[in-house]
PDB file of N, CA, C and O in Angstrom:
ATOM      1  N   MET P  18      -7.303  18.037  23.533  1.00 55.00           N
ATOM      2  CA  MET P  18      -8.740  17.896  23.468  1.00 55.00           C
ATOM      3  C   MET P  18      -9.152  17.167  22.200  1.00 55.00           C
ATOM      4  O   MET P  18      -8.577  17.376  21.166  1.00 55.00           O
ATOM      5  N   THR P  19     -10.126  16.331  22.313  1.00 64.00           N
ATOM      6  CA  THR P  19     -10.605  15.617  21.129  1.00 64.00           C
ATOM      7  C   THR P  19     -11.861  16.282  20.607  1.00 64.00           C
ATOM      8  O   THR P  19     -12.671  16.798  21.363  1.00 64.00           O
ATOM      9  N   GLN P  20     -11.982  16.292  19.315  1.00 65.00           N
ATOM     10  CA  GLN P  20     -13.170  16.838  18.670  1.00 65.00           C
ATOM     11  C   GLN P  20     -13.860  15.720  17.921  1.00 65.00           C
ATOM     12  O   GLN P  20     -13.221  14.837  17.367  1.00 65.00           O
ATOM     13  N   LYS P  21     -15.174  15.765  17.932  1.00 67.00           N
ATOM     14  CA  LYS P  21     -15.930  14.779  17.167  1.00 67.00           C
ATOM     15  C   LYS P  21     -15.879  15.183  15.705  1.00 67.00           C
ATOM     16  O   LYS P  21     -16.092  16.332  15.354  1.00 67.00           O
ATOM     17  N   ILE P  22     -15.544  14.212  14.851  1.00 66.00           N
ATOM     18  CA  ILE P  22     -15.447  14.478  13.425  1.00 66.00           C
ATOM     19  C   ILE P  22     -16.683  13.900  12.755  1.00 66.00           C
ATOM     20  O   ILE P  22     -17.016  12.738  12.942  1.00 66.00           O
ATOM     21  N   ASN P  23     -17.360  14.718  12.001  1.00 72.00           N
ATOM     22  CA  ASN P  23     -18.531  14.259  11.262  1.00 72.00           C
ATOM     23  C   ASN P  23     -18.100  13.822   9.868  1.00 72.00           C
ATOM     24  O   ASN P  23     -17.625  14.632   9.082  1.00 72.00           O
ATOM     25  N   LEU P  24     -18.245  12.554   9.599  1.00 71.00           N
ATOM     26  CA  LEU P  24     -17.872  12.013   8.301  1.00 71.00           C
ATOM     27  C   LEU P  24     -19.110  11.532   7.578  1.00 71.00           C
ATOM     28  O   LEU P  24     -20.039  11.015   8.187  1.00 71.00           O
ATOM     29  N   SER P  25     -19.078  11.670   6.282  1.00 87.00           N
ATOM     30  CA  SER P  25     -20.158  11.092   5.489  1.00 87.00           C
ATOM     31  C   SER P  25     -19.947   9.575   5.479  1.00 87.00           C
ATOM     32  O   SER P  25     -18.879   9.076   5.828  1.00 87.00           O
ATOM     33  N   GLN P  26     -20.957   8.845   5.069  1.00 84.00           N
ATOM     34  CA  GLN P  26     -20.853   7.379   5.032  1.00 84.00           C
ATOM     35  C   GLN P  26     -19.716   6.953   4.109  1.00 84.00           C
ATOM     36  O   GLN P  26     -18.959   6.044   4.427  1.00 84.00           O
ATOM     37  N   LYS P  27     -19.567   7.654   2.991  1.00 85.00           N
ATOM     38  CA  LYS P  27     -18.514   7.323   2.030  1.00 85.00           C
ATOM     39  C   LYS P  27     -17.134   7.565   2.646  1.00 85.00           C
ATOM     40  O   LYS P  27     -16.228   6.736   2.520  1.00 85.00           O
ATOM     41  N   GLU P  28     -16.979   8.694   3.328  1.00 87.00           N
ATOM     42  CA  GLU P  28     -15.704   9.004   3.982  1.00 87.00           C
ATOM     43  C   GLU P  28     -15.408   8.010   5.100  1.00 87.00           C
ATOM     44  O   GLU P  28     -14.269   7.577   5.277  1.00 87.00           O
ATOM     45  N   GLU P  29     -16.448   7.651   5.839  1.00 85.00           N
ATOM     46  CA  GLU P  29     -16.282   6.694   6.929  1.00 85.00           C
ATOM     47  C   GLU P  29     -15.862   5.326   6.382  1.00 85.00           C
ATOM     48  O   GLU P  29     -14.959   4.686   6.914  1.00 85.00           O
ATOM     49  N   ASN P  30     -16.503   4.890   5.301  1.00 87.00           N
ATOM     50  CA  ASN P  30     -16.141   3.614   4.680  1.00 87.00           C
ATOM     51  C   ASN P  30     -14.690   3.633   4.199  1.00 87.00           C
ATOM     52  O   ASN P  30     -13.953   2.674   4.403  1.00 87.00           O
ATOM     53  N   LYS P  31     -14.274   4.740   3.570  1.00 90.00           N
ATOM     54  CA  LYS P  31     -12.888   4.861   3.094  1.00 90.00           C
ATOM     55  C   LYS P  31     -11.932   4.827   4.269  1.00 90.00           C
ATOM     56  O   LYS P  31     -10.874   4.184   4.201  1.00 90.00           O
ATOM     57  N   PHE P  32     -12.279   5.492   5.343  1.00 88.00           N
ATOM     58  CA  PHE P  32     -11.449   5.518   6.548  1.00 88.00           C
ATOM     59  C   PHE P  32     -11.206   4.098   7.045  1.00 88.00           C
ATOM     60  O   PHE P  32     -10.069   3.689   7.298  1.00 88.00           O
ATOM     61  N   PHE P  33     -12.278   3.307   7.175  1.00 88.00           N
ATOM     62  CA  PHE P  33     -12.132   1.940   7.672  1.00 88.00           C
ATOM     63  C   PHE P  33     -11.433   1.038   6.652  1.00 88.00           C
ATOM     64  O   PHE P  33     -10.670   0.149   7.028  1.00 88.00           O
ATOM     65  N   GLU P  34     -11.660   1.271   5.371  1.00 91.00           N
ATOM     66  CA  GLU P  34     -10.950   0.505   4.343  1.00 91.00           C
ATOM     67  C   GLU P  34      -9.445   0.763   4.436  1.00 91.00           C
ATOM     68  O   GLU P  34      -8.642  -0.169   4.317  1.00 91.00           O
ATOM     69  N   ASP P  35      -9.069   2.026   4.658  1.00 90.00           N
ATOM     70  CA  ASP P  35      -7.648   2.370   4.801  1.00 90.00           C
ATOM     71  C   ASP P  35      -7.046   1.682   6.028  1.00 90.00           C
ATOM     72  O   ASP P  35      -5.913   1.194   5.978  1.00 90.00           O
ATOM     73  N   ILE P  36      -7.800   1.647   7.105  1.00 91.00           N
ATOM     74  CA  ILE P  36      -7.322   0.975   8.320  1.00 91.00           C
ATOM     75  C   ILE P  36      -7.119  -0.508   8.044  1.00 91.00           C
ATOM     76  O   ILE P  36      -6.081  -1.082   8.393  1.00 91.00           O
ATOM     77  N   LEU P  37      -8.099  -1.142   7.414  1.00 91.00           N
ATOM     78  CA  LEU P  37      -7.995  -2.576   7.114  1.00 91.00           C
ATOM     79  C   LEU P  37      -6.842  -2.858   6.149  1.00 91.00           C
ATOM     80  O   LEU P  37      -6.131  -3.852   6.304  1.00 91.00           O
ATOM     81  N   ARG P  38      -6.657  -1.991   5.183  1.00 91.00           N
ATOM     82  CA  ARG P  38      -5.554  -2.154   4.227  1.00 91.00           C
ATOM     83  C   ARG P  38      -4.217  -2.080   4.968  1.00 91.00           C
ATOM     84  O   ARG P  38      -3.305  -2.872   4.716  1.00 91.00           O
ATOM     85  N   GLY P  39      -4.115  -1.138   5.877  1.00 90.00           N
ATOM     86  CA  GLY P  39      -2.896  -1.010   6.685  1.00 90.00           C
ATOM     87  C   GLY P  39      -2.667  -2.246   7.541  1.00 90.00           C
ATOM     88  O   GLY P  39      -1.530  -2.716   7.680  1.00 90.00           O
ATOM     89  N   MET P  40      -3.744  -2.777   8.091  1.00 91.00           N
ATOM     90  CA  MET P  40      -3.627  -3.988   8.902  1.00 91.00           C
ATOM     91  C   MET P  40      -3.190  -5.160   8.035  1.00 91.00           C
ATOM     92  O   MET P  40      -2.377  -5.984   8.464  1.00 91.00           O
ATOM     93  N   ASP P  41      -3.721  -5.248   6.816  1.00 90.00           N
ATOM     94  CA  ASP P  41      -3.333  -6.324   5.898  1.00 90.00           C
ATOM     95  C   ASP P  41      -1.839  -6.244   5.580  1.00 90.00           C
ATOM     96  O   ASP P  41      -1.144  -7.255   5.559  1.00 90.00           O
ATOM     97  N   LYS P  42      -1.349  -5.034   5.321  1.00 90.00           N
ATOM     98  CA  LYS P  42       0.070  -4.856   5.008  1.00 90.00           C
ATOM     99  C   LYS P  42       0.932  -5.248   6.198  1.00 90.00           C
ATOM    100  O   LYS P  42       1.965  -5.892   6.039  1.00 90.00           O
ATOM    101  N   GLN P  43       0.490  -4.862   7.402  1.00 91.00           N
ATOM    102  CA  GLN P  43       1.247  -5.211   8.603  1.00 91.00           C
ATOM    103  C   GLN P  43       1.240  -6.727   8.790  1.00 91.00           C
ATOM    104  O   GLN P  43       2.260  -7.326   9.129  1.00 91.00           O
ATOM    105  N   GLN P  44       0.099  -7.340   8.534  1.00 93.00           N
ATOM    106  CA  GLN P  44      -0.019  -8.790   8.669  1.00 93.00           C
ATOM    107  C   GLN P  44       0.889  -9.489   7.656  1.00 93.00           C
ATOM    108  O   GLN P  44       1.566 -10.464   7.988  1.00 93.00           O
ATOM    109  N   GLU P  45       0.917  -9.002   6.427  1.00 93.00           N
ATOM    110  CA  GLU P  45       1.796  -9.565   5.400  1.00 93.00           C
ATOM    111  C   GLU P  45       3.250  -9.478   5.841  1.00 93.00           C
ATOM    112  O   GLU P  45       4.021 -10.423   5.670  1.00 93.00           O
ATOM    113  N   SER P  46       3.620  -8.344   6.394  1.00 93.00           N
ATOM    114  CA  SER P  46       4.988  -8.145   6.863  1.00 93.00           C
ATOM    115  C   SER P  46       5.321  -9.136   7.976  1.00 93.00           C
ATOM    116  O   SER P  46       6.411  -9.723   7.990  1.00 93.00           O
ATOM    117  N   MET P  47       4.402  -9.333   8.885  1.00 94.00           N
ATOM    118  CA  MET P  47       4.618 -10.275   9.985  1.00 94.00           C
ATOM    119  C   MET P  47       4.739 -11.701   9.453  1.00 94.00           C
ATOM    120  O   MET P  47       5.573 -12.478   9.930  1.00 94.00           O
ATOM    121  N   ILE P  48       3.942 -12.044   8.461  1.00 94.00           N
ATOM    122  CA  ILE P  48       4.009 -13.389   7.872  1.00 94.00           C
ATOM    123  C   ILE P  48       5.358 -13.594   7.185  1.00 94.00           C
ATOM    124  O   ILE P  48       5.977 -14.653   7.318  1.00 94.00           O
ATOM    125  N   LYS P  49       5.839 -12.572   6.464  1.00 94.00           N
ATOM    126  CA  LYS P  49       7.147 -12.670   5.812  1.00 94.00           C
ATOM    127  C   LYS P  49       8.248 -12.865   6.848  1.00 94.00           C
ATOM    128  O   LYS P  49       9.167 -13.664   6.651  1.00 94.00           O
ATOM    129  N   LYS P  50       8.174 -12.126   7.954  1.00 96.00           N
ATOM    130  CA  LYS P  50       9.177 -12.270   9.015  1.00 96.00           C
ATOM    131  C   LYS P  50       9.123 -13.669   9.616  1.00 96.00           C
ATOM    132  O   LYS P  50      10.162 -14.286   9.866  1.00 96.00           O
ATOM    133  N   ALA P  51       7.921 -14.180   9.843  1.00 96.00           N
ATOM    134  CA  ALA P  51       7.763 -15.525  10.404  1.00 96.00           C
ATOM    135  C   ALA P  51       8.320 -16.567   9.439  1.00 96.00           C
ATOM    136  O   ALA P  51       9.009 -17.504   9.862  1.00 96.00           O
ATOM    137  N   ASP P  52       8.048 -16.409   8.149  1.00 95.00           N
ATOM    138  CA  ASP P  52       8.590 -17.333   7.144  1.00 95.00           C
ATOM    139  C   ASP P  52      10.109 -17.323   7.161  1.00 95.00           C
ATOM    140  O   ASP P  52      10.756 -18.364   7.062  1.00 95.00           O
ATOM    141  N   SER P  53      10.684 -16.137   7.286  1.00 96.00           N
ATOM    142  CA  SER P  53      12.140 -16.007   7.327  1.00 96.00           C
ATOM    143  C   SER P  53      12.702 -16.710   8.570  1.00 96.00           C
ATOM    144  O   SER P  53      13.719 -17.408   8.488  1.00 96.00           O
ATOM    145  N   ILE P  54      12.040 -16.550   9.693  1.00 97.00           N
ATOM    146  CA  ILE P  54      12.480 -17.209  10.927  1.00 97.00           C
ATOM    147  C   ILE P  54      12.405 -18.722  10.766  1.00 97.00           C
ATOM    148  O   ILE P  54      13.329 -19.451  11.141  1.00 97.00           O
ATOM    149  N   ILE P  55      11.329 -19.203  10.177  1.00 96.00           N
ATOM    150  CA  ILE P  55      11.168 -20.644   9.962  1.00 96.00           C
ATOM    151  C   ILE P  55      12.282 -21.171   9.059  1.00 96.00           C
ATOM    152  O   ILE P  55      12.857 -22.228   9.323  1.00 96.00           O
ATOM    153  N   GLU P  56      12.604 -20.429   8.000  1.00 96.00           N
ATOM    154  CA  GLU P  56      13.689 -20.836   7.109  1.00 96.00           C
ATOM    155  C   GLU P  56      15.014 -20.900   7.858  1.00 96.00           C
ATOM    156  O   GLU P  56      15.790 -21.846   7.684  1.00 96.00           O
ATOM    157  N   ASN P  57      15.279 -19.903   8.701  1.00 97.00           N
ATOM    158  CA  ASN P  57      16.523 -19.881   9.472  1.00 97.00           C
ATOM    159  C   ASN P  57      16.595 -21.052  10.446  1.00 97.00           C
ATOM    160  O   ASN P  57      17.648 -21.671  10.602  1.00 97.00           O
ATOM    161  N   VAL P  58      15.490 -21.348  11.098  1.00 97.00           N
ATOM    162  CA  VAL P  58      15.461 -22.461  12.041  1.00 97.00           C
ATOM    163  C   VAL P  58      15.664 -23.781  11.304  1.00 97.00           C
ATOM    164  O   VAL P  58      16.402 -24.653  11.766  1.00 97.00           O
ATOM    165  N   THR P  59      15.032 -23.919  10.156  1.00 96.00           N
ATOM    166  CA  THR P  59      15.187 -25.136   9.357  1.00 96.00           C
ATOM    167  C   THR P  59      16.638 -25.320   8.933  1.00 96.00           C
ATOM    168  O   THR P  59      17.195 -26.417   9.030  1.00 96.00           O
ATOM    169  N   GLU P  60      17.253 -24.244   8.476  1.00 97.00           N
ATOM    170  CA  GLU P  60      18.666 -24.304   8.072  1.00 97.00           C
ATOM    171  C   GLU P  60      19.549 -24.671   9.264  1.00 97.00           C
ATOM    172  O   GLU P  60      20.458 -25.493   9.154  1.00 97.00           O
ATOM    173  N   PHE P  61      19.272 -24.069  10.414  1.00 97.00           N
ATOM    174  CA  PHE P  61      20.024 -24.370  11.639  1.00 97.00           C
ATOM    175  C   PHE P  61      19.881 -25.843  12.001  1.00 97.00           C
ATOM    176  O   PHE P  61      20.866 -26.525  12.307  1.00 97.00           O
ATOM    177  N   GLU P  62      18.662 -26.342  11.942  1.00 97.00           N
ATOM    178  CA  GLU P  62      18.399 -27.745  12.265  1.00 97.00           C
ATOM    179  C   GLU P  62      19.155 -28.676  11.313  1.00 97.00           C
ATOM    180  O   GLU P  62      19.756 -29.670  11.747  1.00 97.00           O
ATOM    181  N   GLU P  63      19.148 -28.361  10.029  1.00 96.00           N
ATOM    182  CA  GLU P  63      19.870 -29.170   9.051  1.00 96.00           C
ATOM    183  C   GLU P  63      21.367 -29.176   9.343  1.00 96.00           C
ATOM    184  O   GLU P  63      22.026 -30.212   9.250  1.00 96.00           O
ATOM    185  N   ASN P  64      21.902 -28.012   9.708  1.00 97.00           N
ATOM    186  CA  ASN P  64      23.326 -27.925  10.040  1.00 97.00           C
ATOM    187  C   ASN P  64      23.660 -28.751  11.282  1.00 97.00           C
ATOM    188  O   ASN P  64      24.709 -29.396  11.333  1.00 97.00           O
ATOM    189  N   ILE P  65      22.788 -28.736  12.261  1.00 96.00           N
ATOM    190  CA  ILE P  65      23.008 -29.538  13.475  1.00 96.00           C
ATOM    191  C   ILE P  65      23.042 -31.027  13.110  1.00 96.00           C
ATOM    192  O   ILE P  65      23.908 -31.773  13.574  1.00 96.00           O
ATOM    193  N   HIS P  66      22.116 -31.457  12.255  1.00 95.00           N
ATOM    194  CA  HIS P  66      22.096 -32.865  11.836  1.00 95.00           C
ATOM    195  C   HIS P  66      23.386 -33.228  11.100  1.00 95.00           C
ATOM    196  O   HIS P  66      23.946 -34.305  11.319  1.00 95.00           O
ATOM    197  N   LYS P  67      23.859 -32.333  10.236  1.00 95.00           N
ATOM    198  CA  LYS P  67      25.102 -32.591   9.501  1.00 95.00           C
ATOM    199  C   LYS P  67      26.285 -32.690  10.461  1.00 95.00           C
ATOM    200  O   LYS P  67      27.118 -33.589  10.338  1.00 95.00           O
ATOM    201  N   GLN P  68      26.352 -31.766  11.416  1.00 95.00           N
ATOM    202  CA  GLN P  68      27.438 -31.791  12.387  1.00 95.00           C
ATOM    203  C   GLN P  68      27.385 -33.069  13.220  1.00 95.00           C
ATOM    204  O   GLN P  68      28.420 -33.684  13.493  1.00 95.00           O
ATOM    205  N   PHE P  69      26.205 -33.475  13.600  1.00 94.00           N
ATOM    206  CA  PHE P  69      26.056 -34.700  14.375  1.00 94.00           C
ATOM    207  C   PHE P  69      26.554 -35.898  13.575  1.00 94.00           C
ATOM    208  O   PHE P  69      27.257 -36.766  14.099  1.00 94.00           O
ATOM    209  N   ALA P  70      26.215 -35.925  12.292  1.00 93.00           N
ATOM    210  CA  ALA P  70      26.656 -37.026  11.432  1.00 93.00           C
ATOM    211  C   ALA P  70      28.180 -37.047  11.333  1.00 93.00           C
ATOM    212  O   ALA P  70      28.806 -38.109  11.424  1.00 93.00           O
ATOM    213  N   VAL P  71      28.784 -35.894  11.173  1.00 93.00           N
ATOM    214  CA  VAL P  71      30.247 -35.809  11.069  1.00 93.00           C
ATOM    215  C   VAL P  71      30.892 -36.261  12.377  1.00 93.00           C
ATOM    216  O   VAL P  71      31.822 -37.088  12.370  1.00 93.00           O
ATOM    217  N   TYR P  72      30.424 -35.749  13.506  1.00 92.00           N
ATOM    218  CA  TYR P  72      31.013 -36.121  14.789  1.00 92.00           C
ATOM    219  C   TYR P  72      30.781 -37.594  15.107  1.00 92.00           C
ATOM    220  O   TYR P  72      31.643 -38.259  15.668  1.00 92.00           O
ATOM    221  N   SER P  73      29.624 -38.103  14.724  1.00 90.00           N
ATOM    222  CA  SER P  73      29.336 -39.524  14.948  1.00 90.00           C
ATOM    223  C   SER P  73      30.309 -40.388  14.149  1.00 90.00           C
ATOM    224  O   SER P  73      30.838 -41.374  14.658  1.00 90.00           O
ATOM    225  N   ALA P  74      30.529 -40.008  12.901  1.00 88.00           N
ATOM    226  CA  ALA P  74      31.456 -40.762  12.056  1.00 88.00           C
ATOM    227  C   ALA P  74      32.869 -40.719  12.633  1.00 88.00           C
ATOM    228  O   ALA P  74      33.561 -41.741  12.675  1.00 88.00           O
ATOM    229  N   LYS P  75      33.298 -39.556  13.096  1.00 87.00           N
ATOM    230  CA  LYS P  75      34.628 -39.435  13.709  1.00 87.00           C
ATOM    231  C   LYS P  75      34.720 -40.304  14.956  1.00 87.00           C
ATOM    232  O   LYS P  75      35.715 -41.002  15.163  1.00 87.00           O
ATOM    233  N   TYR P  76      33.698 -40.282  15.777  1.00 86.00           N
ATOM    234  CA  TYR P  76      33.686 -41.073  17.006  1.00 86.00           C
ATOM    235  C   TYR P  76      33.757 -42.569  16.690  1.00 86.00           C
ATOM    236  O   TYR P  76      34.537 -43.301  17.301  1.00 86.00           O
ATOM    237  N   ILE P  77      32.979 -42.999  15.708  1.00 85.00           N
ATOM    238  CA  ILE P  77      32.959 -44.419  15.327  1.00 85.00           C
ATOM    239  C   ILE P  77      34.343 -44.824  14.821  1.00 85.00           C
ATOM    240  O   ILE P  77      34.851 -45.889  15.175  1.00 85.00           O
ATOM    241  N   ARG P  78      34.982 -43.975  14.005  1.00 83.00           N
ATOM    242  CA  ARG P  78      36.327 -44.287  13.498  1.00 83.00           C
ATOM    243  C   ARG P  78      37.323 -44.396  14.644  1.00 83.00           C
ATOM    244  O   ARG P  78      38.171 -45.272  14.656  1.00 83.00           O
ATOM    245  N   GLU P  79      37.229 -43.468  15.607  1.00 81.00           N
ATOM    246  CA  GLU P  79      38.148 -43.494  16.745  1.00 81.00           C
ATOM    247  C   GLU P  79      37.966 -44.748  17.583  1.00 81.00           C
ATOM    248  O   GLU P  79      38.933 -45.362  18.011  1.00 81.00           O
ATOM    249  N   VAL P  80      36.736 -45.150  17.795  1.00 79.00           N
ATOM    250  CA  VAL P  80      36.466 -46.346  18.609  1.00 79.00           C
ATOM    251  C   VAL P  80      36.960 -47.588  17.883  1.00 79.00           C
ATOM    252  O   VAL P  80      37.550 -48.478  18.486  1.00 79.00           O
ATOM    253  N   LYS P  81      36.751 -47.645  16.578  1.00 76.00           N
ATOM    254  CA  LYS P  81      37.184 -48.821  15.804  1.00 76.00           C
ATOM    255  C   LYS P  81      38.708 -48.909  15.745  1.00 76.00           C
ATOM    256  O   LYS P  81      39.268 -49.985  15.671  1.00 76.00           O
ATOM    257  N   CYS P  82      39.378 -47.758  15.763  1.00 76.00           N
ATOM    258  CA  CYS P  82      40.835 -47.736  15.672  1.00 76.00           C
ATOM    259  C   CYS P  82      41.503 -48.151  16.973  1.00 76.00           C
ATOM    260  O   CYS P  82      42.663 -48.508  16.992  1.00 76.00           O
ATOM    261  N   LYS P  83      40.796 -48.117  18.052  1.00 64.00           N
ATOM    262  CA  LYS P  83      41.401 -48.430  19.358  1.00 64.00           C
ATOM    263  C   LYS P  83      41.484 -49.896  19.606  1.00 64.00           C
ATOM    264  O   LYS P  83      41.033 -50.792  19.179  1.00 64.00           O
TER     265      LYS P  83
END
């Protein structure tokens, strides 16, 4: 069962401030996770480019040697 809680204006304001503060912290955490994912994807992309360069060079050497 739910009961209606009577809060003073000051208590009500603090209640909503606490909720917003919690939301801000959650948002910060999500932004940090997104930044980490972006960094990982960027690193992955750089590695793919490096591997492509290495394989391309090997392929070119093999073709020239034939």
